[in-house]
Coordinates of C-alpha atoms in Angstrom, one line a residue:
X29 CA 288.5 193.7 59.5
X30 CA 286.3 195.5 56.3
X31 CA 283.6 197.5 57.1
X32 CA 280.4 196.0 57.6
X33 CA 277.9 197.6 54.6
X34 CA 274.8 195.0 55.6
X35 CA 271.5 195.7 55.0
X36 CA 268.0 195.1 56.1
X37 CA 264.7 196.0 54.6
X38 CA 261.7 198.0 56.9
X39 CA 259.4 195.9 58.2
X40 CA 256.6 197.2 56.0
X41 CA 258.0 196.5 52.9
X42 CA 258.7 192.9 54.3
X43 CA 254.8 192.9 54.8
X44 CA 253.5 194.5 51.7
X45 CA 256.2 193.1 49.0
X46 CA 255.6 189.0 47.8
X47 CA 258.2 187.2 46.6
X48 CA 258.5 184.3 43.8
X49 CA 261.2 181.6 44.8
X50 CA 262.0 179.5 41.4
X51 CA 264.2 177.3 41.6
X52 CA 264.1 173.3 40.5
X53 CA 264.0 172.4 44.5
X54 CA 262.5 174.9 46.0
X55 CA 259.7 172.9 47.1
X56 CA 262.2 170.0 48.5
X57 CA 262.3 168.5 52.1
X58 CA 266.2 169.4 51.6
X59 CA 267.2 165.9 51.1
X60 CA 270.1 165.0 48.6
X61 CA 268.8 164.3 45.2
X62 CA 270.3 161.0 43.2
X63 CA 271.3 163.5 40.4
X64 CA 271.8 167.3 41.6
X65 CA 273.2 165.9 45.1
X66 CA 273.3 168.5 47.3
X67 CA 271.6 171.0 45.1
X68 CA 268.3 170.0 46.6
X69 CA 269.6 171.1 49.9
X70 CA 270.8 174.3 49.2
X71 CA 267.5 174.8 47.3
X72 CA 265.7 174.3 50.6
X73 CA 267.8 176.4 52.7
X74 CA 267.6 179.1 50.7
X75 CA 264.0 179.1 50.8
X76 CA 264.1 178.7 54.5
X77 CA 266.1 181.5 55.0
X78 CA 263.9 183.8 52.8
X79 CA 261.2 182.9 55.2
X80 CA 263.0 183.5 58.6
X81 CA 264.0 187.2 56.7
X82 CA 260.4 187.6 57.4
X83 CA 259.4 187.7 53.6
X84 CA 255.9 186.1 52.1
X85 CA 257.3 183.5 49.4
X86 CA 255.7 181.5 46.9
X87 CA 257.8 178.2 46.2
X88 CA 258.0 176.9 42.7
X89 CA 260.0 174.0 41.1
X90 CA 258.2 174.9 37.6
X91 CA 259.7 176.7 35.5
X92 CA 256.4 177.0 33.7
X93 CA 255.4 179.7 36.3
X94 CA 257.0 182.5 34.8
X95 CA 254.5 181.3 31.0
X96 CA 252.3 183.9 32.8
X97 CA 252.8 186.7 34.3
X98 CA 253.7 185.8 38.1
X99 CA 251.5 187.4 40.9
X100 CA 254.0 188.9 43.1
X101 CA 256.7 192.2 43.1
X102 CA 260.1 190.3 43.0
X103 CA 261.8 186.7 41.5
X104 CA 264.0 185.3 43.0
X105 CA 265.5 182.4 40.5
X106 CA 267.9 179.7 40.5
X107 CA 266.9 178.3 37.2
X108 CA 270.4 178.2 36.2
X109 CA 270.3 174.1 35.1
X110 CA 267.0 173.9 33.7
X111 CA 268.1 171.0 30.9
X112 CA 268.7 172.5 28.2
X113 CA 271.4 175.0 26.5
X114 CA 271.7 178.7 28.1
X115 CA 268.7 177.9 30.5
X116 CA 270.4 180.5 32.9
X117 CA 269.2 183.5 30.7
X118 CA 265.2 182.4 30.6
X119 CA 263.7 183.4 33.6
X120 CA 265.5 186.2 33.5
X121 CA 264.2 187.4 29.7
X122 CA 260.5 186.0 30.7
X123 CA 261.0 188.4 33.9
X124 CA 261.8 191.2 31.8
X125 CA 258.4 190.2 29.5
X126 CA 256.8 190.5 32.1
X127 CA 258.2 193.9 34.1
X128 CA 258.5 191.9 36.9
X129 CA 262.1 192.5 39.3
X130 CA 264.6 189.5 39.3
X131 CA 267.4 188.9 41.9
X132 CA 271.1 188.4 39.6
X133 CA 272.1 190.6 36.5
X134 CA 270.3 191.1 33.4
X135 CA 270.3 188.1 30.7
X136 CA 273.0 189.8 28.7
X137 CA 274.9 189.6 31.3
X138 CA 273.9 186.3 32.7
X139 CA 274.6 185.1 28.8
X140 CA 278.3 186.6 29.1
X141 CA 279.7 185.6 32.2
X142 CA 278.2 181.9 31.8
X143 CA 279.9 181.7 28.0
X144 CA 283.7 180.9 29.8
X145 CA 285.2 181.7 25.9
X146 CA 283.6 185.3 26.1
X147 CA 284.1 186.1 29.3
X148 CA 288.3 185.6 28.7
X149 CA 288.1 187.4 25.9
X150 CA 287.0 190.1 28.5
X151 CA 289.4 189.6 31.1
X152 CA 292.6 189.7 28.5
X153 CA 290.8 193.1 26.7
X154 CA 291.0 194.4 30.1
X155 CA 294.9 193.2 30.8
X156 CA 294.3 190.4 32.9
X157 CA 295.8 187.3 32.2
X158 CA 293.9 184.0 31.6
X159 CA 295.3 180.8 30.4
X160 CA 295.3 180.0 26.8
X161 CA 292.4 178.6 25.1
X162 CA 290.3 177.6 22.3
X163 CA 286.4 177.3 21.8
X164 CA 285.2 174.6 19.7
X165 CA 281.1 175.5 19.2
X166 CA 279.1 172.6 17.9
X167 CA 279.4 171.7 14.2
X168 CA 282.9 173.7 14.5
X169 CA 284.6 173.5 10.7
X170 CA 287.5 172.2 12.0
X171 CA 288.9 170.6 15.3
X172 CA 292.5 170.9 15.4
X173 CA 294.8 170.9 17.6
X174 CA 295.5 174.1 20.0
X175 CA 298.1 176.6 18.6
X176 CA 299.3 177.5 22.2
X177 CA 301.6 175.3 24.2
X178 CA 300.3 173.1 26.6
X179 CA 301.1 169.5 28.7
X180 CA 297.6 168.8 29.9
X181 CA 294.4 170.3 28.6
X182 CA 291.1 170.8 30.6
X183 CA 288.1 170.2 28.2
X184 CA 285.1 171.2 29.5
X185 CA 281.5 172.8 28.2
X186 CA 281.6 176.4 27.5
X187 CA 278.2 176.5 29.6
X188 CA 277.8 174.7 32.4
X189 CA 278.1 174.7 36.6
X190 CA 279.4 173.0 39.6
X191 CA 281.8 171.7 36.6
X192 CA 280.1 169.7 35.0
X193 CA 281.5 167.5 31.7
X194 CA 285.2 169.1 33.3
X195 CA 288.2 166.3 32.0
X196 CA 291.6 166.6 32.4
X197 CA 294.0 165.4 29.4
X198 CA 297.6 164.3 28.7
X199 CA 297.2 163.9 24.8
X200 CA 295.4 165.6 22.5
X201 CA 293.6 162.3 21.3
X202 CA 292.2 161.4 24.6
X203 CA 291.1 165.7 25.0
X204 CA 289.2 165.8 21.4
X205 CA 287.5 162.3 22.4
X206 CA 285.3 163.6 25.4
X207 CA 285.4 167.4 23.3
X208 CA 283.5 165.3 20.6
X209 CA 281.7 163.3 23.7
X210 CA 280.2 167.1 25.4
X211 CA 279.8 168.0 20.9
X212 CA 277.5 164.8 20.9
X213 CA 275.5 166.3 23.9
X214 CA 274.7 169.2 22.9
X215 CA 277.7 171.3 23.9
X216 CA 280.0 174.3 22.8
X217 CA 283.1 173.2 24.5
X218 CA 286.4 175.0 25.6
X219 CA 289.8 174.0 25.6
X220 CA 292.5 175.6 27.9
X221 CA 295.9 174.7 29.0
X222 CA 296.0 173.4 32.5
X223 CA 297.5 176.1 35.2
X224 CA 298.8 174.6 38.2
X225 CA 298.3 176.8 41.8
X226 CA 296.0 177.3 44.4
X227 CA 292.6 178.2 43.9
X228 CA 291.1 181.6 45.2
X229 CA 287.9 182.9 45.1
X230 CA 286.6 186.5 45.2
X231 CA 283.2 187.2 45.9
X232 CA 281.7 190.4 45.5
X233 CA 277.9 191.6 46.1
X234 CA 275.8 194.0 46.0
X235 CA 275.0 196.9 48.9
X236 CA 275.1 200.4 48.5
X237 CA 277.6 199.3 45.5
X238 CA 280.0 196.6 45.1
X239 CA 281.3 194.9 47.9
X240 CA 284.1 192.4 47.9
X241 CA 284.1 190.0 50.6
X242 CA 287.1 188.8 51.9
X243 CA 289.3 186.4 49.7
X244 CA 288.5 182.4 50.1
X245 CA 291.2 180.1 49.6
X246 CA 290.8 176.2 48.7
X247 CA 293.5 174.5 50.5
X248 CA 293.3 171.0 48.3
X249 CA 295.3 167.3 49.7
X250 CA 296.3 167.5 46.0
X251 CA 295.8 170.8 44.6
X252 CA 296.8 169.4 40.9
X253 CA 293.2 167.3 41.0
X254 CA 290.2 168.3 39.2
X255 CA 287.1 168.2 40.8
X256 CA 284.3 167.0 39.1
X257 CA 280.8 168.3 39.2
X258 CA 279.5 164.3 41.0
X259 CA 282.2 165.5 43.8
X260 CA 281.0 168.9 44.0
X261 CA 277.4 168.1 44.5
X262 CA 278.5 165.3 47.3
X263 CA 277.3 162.3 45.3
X264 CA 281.1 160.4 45.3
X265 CA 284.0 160.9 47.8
X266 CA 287.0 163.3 46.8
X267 CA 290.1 164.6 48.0
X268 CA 289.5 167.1 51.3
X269 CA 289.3 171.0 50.2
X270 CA 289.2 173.3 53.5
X271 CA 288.4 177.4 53.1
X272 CA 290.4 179.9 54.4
X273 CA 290.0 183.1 54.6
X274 CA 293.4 184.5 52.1
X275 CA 295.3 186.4 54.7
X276 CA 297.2 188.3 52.5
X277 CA 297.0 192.4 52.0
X278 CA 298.7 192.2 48.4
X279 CA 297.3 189.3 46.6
X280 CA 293.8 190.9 48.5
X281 CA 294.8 194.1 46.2
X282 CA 295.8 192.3 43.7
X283 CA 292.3 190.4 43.3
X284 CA 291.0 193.7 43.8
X285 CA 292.4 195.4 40.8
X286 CA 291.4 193.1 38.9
X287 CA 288.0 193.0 39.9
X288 CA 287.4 196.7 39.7
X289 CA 288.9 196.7 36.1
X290 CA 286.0 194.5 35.0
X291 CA 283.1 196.0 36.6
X292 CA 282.7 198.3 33.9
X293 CA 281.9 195.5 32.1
X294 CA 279.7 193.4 34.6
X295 CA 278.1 196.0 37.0
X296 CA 275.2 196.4 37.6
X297 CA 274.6 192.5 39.4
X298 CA 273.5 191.7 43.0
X299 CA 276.2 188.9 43.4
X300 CA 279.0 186.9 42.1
X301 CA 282.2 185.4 42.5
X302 CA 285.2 185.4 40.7
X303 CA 287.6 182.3 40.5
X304 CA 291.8 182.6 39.8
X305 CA 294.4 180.2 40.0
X306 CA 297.4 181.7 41.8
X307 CA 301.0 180.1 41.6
X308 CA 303.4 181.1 43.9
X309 CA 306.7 179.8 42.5
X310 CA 305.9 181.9 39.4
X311 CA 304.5 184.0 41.0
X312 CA 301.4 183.9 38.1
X313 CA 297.8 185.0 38.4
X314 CA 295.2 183.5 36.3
X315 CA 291.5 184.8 35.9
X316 CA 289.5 181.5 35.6
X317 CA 285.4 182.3 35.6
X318 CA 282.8 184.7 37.1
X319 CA 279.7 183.2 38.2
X320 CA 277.1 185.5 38.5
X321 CA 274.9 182.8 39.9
X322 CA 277.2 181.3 42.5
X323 CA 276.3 178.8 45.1
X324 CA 274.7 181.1 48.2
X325 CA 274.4 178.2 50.6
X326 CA 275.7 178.1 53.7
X327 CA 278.4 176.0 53.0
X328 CA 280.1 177.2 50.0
X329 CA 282.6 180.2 49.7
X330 CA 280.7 183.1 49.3
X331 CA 278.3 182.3 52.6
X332 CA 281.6 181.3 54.4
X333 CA 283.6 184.4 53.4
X334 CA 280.7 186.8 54.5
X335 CA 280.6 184.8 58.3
X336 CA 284.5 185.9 58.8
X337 CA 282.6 189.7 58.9
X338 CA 280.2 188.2 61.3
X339 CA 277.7 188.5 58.9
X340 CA 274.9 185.8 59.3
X341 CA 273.8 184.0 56.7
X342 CA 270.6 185.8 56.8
X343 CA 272.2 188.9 56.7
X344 CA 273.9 187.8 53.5
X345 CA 271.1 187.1 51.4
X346 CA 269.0 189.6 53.1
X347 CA 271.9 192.6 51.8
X348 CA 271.8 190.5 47.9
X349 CA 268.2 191.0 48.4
X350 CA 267.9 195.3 49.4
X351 CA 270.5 195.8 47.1
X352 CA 268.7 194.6 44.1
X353 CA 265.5 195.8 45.4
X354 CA 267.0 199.4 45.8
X355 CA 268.9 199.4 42.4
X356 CA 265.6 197.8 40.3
X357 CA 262.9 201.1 42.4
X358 CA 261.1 198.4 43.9
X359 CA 261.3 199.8 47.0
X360 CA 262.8 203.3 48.0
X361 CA 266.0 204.3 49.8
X362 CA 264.1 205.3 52.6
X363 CA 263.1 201.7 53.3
X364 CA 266.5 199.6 53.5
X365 CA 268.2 200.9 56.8
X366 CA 272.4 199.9 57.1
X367 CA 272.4 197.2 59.5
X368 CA 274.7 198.4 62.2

């Protein structure tokens, strides 16, 4: 069992600070919504949980709330699919305009780890292997073919979450059809040769420094299928994907190494969560994405991971929430107390 490193803020600060919740739900009854699907519901909770933290919030599903400078001492923002390209970065760069605190990592870095092309060129500077790609941007010169090898390519945007616009091709005619589809749209788009192997998931946040949660594993009926982003978000039926905790001392090194040998290049962020592909008959890891935005409801990976420490959900986001309080001076050290 790790260590438990939860944290909890005094309850004067939880008295004097005010908090801004922004996110496009945030003022939902938590029912499914015909488009974002379960989005709405995680939306909800989260606000929910804020308040039974014992924090004042203010609930907004308007962006336009950050136009002016907010009246409170913290944002906390899920503005990550706000319609339109990079939307992840703005509340962010409007909460810097402002010198107001804001839960997640600076734009920068909010810009990087949600470009998927950038963020492998990161992973293989740092040694870790990715599968091979290419990044057709809008209005590219050329679309050719890939120079690696490949049998089936996953085309997806370069941007975009819960996998969203993700296809899976067997030619190269039927790949650069939805590529010019997602162009059409809007969209940079990446093109990468299809891994095979189980997916794992790493999440790290923030508490007196990184902390990696224990490994998740998606155990998939057919592990070969892609999920789309209507499955994700609960709005059609698809194949049944349990987590487990990984229960494996190497491979947890393993993930390990290669987390700590990008932090230099992603730390300082209050949480995230990084995604491999792991084959076993090769024996073949593959970095996939970081999300430095990912999915904090109860459900998902990073909420379940955190519960196999005993950790309440509540104690989860109340630890994202000291940490980034702690590392941005809003609140001194003297004021978060370890929770055990």
């Amino acid at each position: 069992m790790q260590p438990n490193h939860c944290l909890k803020l005094a309850p004067d600060q939880k008295e004097k600070l005010r908090f801004l919740f922004l996110a496009k739900w945030a003022e939902s009854d938590g029912r499914p919504d015909p488009v974002d699907g379960s989005h709405a519901t995680y939306h909800s909770e989260l606000r929910d949980t804020l308040k039974a933290i014992g924090l004042t919030v203010e609930a907004s599903g308007r962006i336009e709330r950050m136009f002016e400078k907010p009246d409170c001492d913290f944002v906390v923002t899920l503005f990550n699919r706000a319609g339109f390209q990079n939307s992840e970065m703005l509340v962010p760069l409007l909460s810097m305009f402002h010198s107001v605190p804001f839960l997640g990592a600076s734009p920068i870095l909010r810009g990087l780890g949600d470009d998927k092309h950038l963020m492998k060129l990161v992973a293989r500077s740092r040694g870790i292997a990715t599968a091979d790609w290419e990044i057709y941007r809008r209005d590219a010169l050329e679309i050719a073919p890939p120079s690696f090898d490949w049998t089936k390519l996953v085309v997806k945007p370069n941007a975009s979450s819960a996998s969203w616009g993700i296809g899976l091709f067997a030619t190269w005619d039927d790949a650069r059809a939805h590529m010019e589809d997602l162009h059409a749209q809007g969209h940079d788009v990446i093109v990468e040769a299809y891994v095979s192997g189980v997916e794992l998931a790493l999440p790290v946040i923030g508490a007196r420094g990184p902390w990696m949660l224990p490994v998740v594993r998606f155990d998939a009926n057919n592990p070969d299928a892609i999920r789309s982003y209507r499955q994700k978000r609960h709005l059609e039926p698809s194949d049944t994907v349990m987590l487990n905790i990984l229960k494996d001392p190497a491979m947890e090194s393993r993930l390990a190494d290669v987390a700590n040998a990008l932090m230099p290049e992603l730390w300082p962020f209050d949480y995230g969560r990084l995604e491999f592909k792991y084959d076993a008959g090769t024996d073949t890891l593959n970095f996939i994405e970081i999300n430095l935005s990912c999915n904090l409801w109860s459900t998902k990976a990073t909420s379940f991971s955190a519960r196999s420490l005993s950790m309440t959900h509540e104690d989860l986001i109340e630890t994202i929430l000291c940490h980034s309080l702690l590392r941005q001076g809003v609140v001194e050290p003297e004021h978060v107390m370890d929770a055990h």
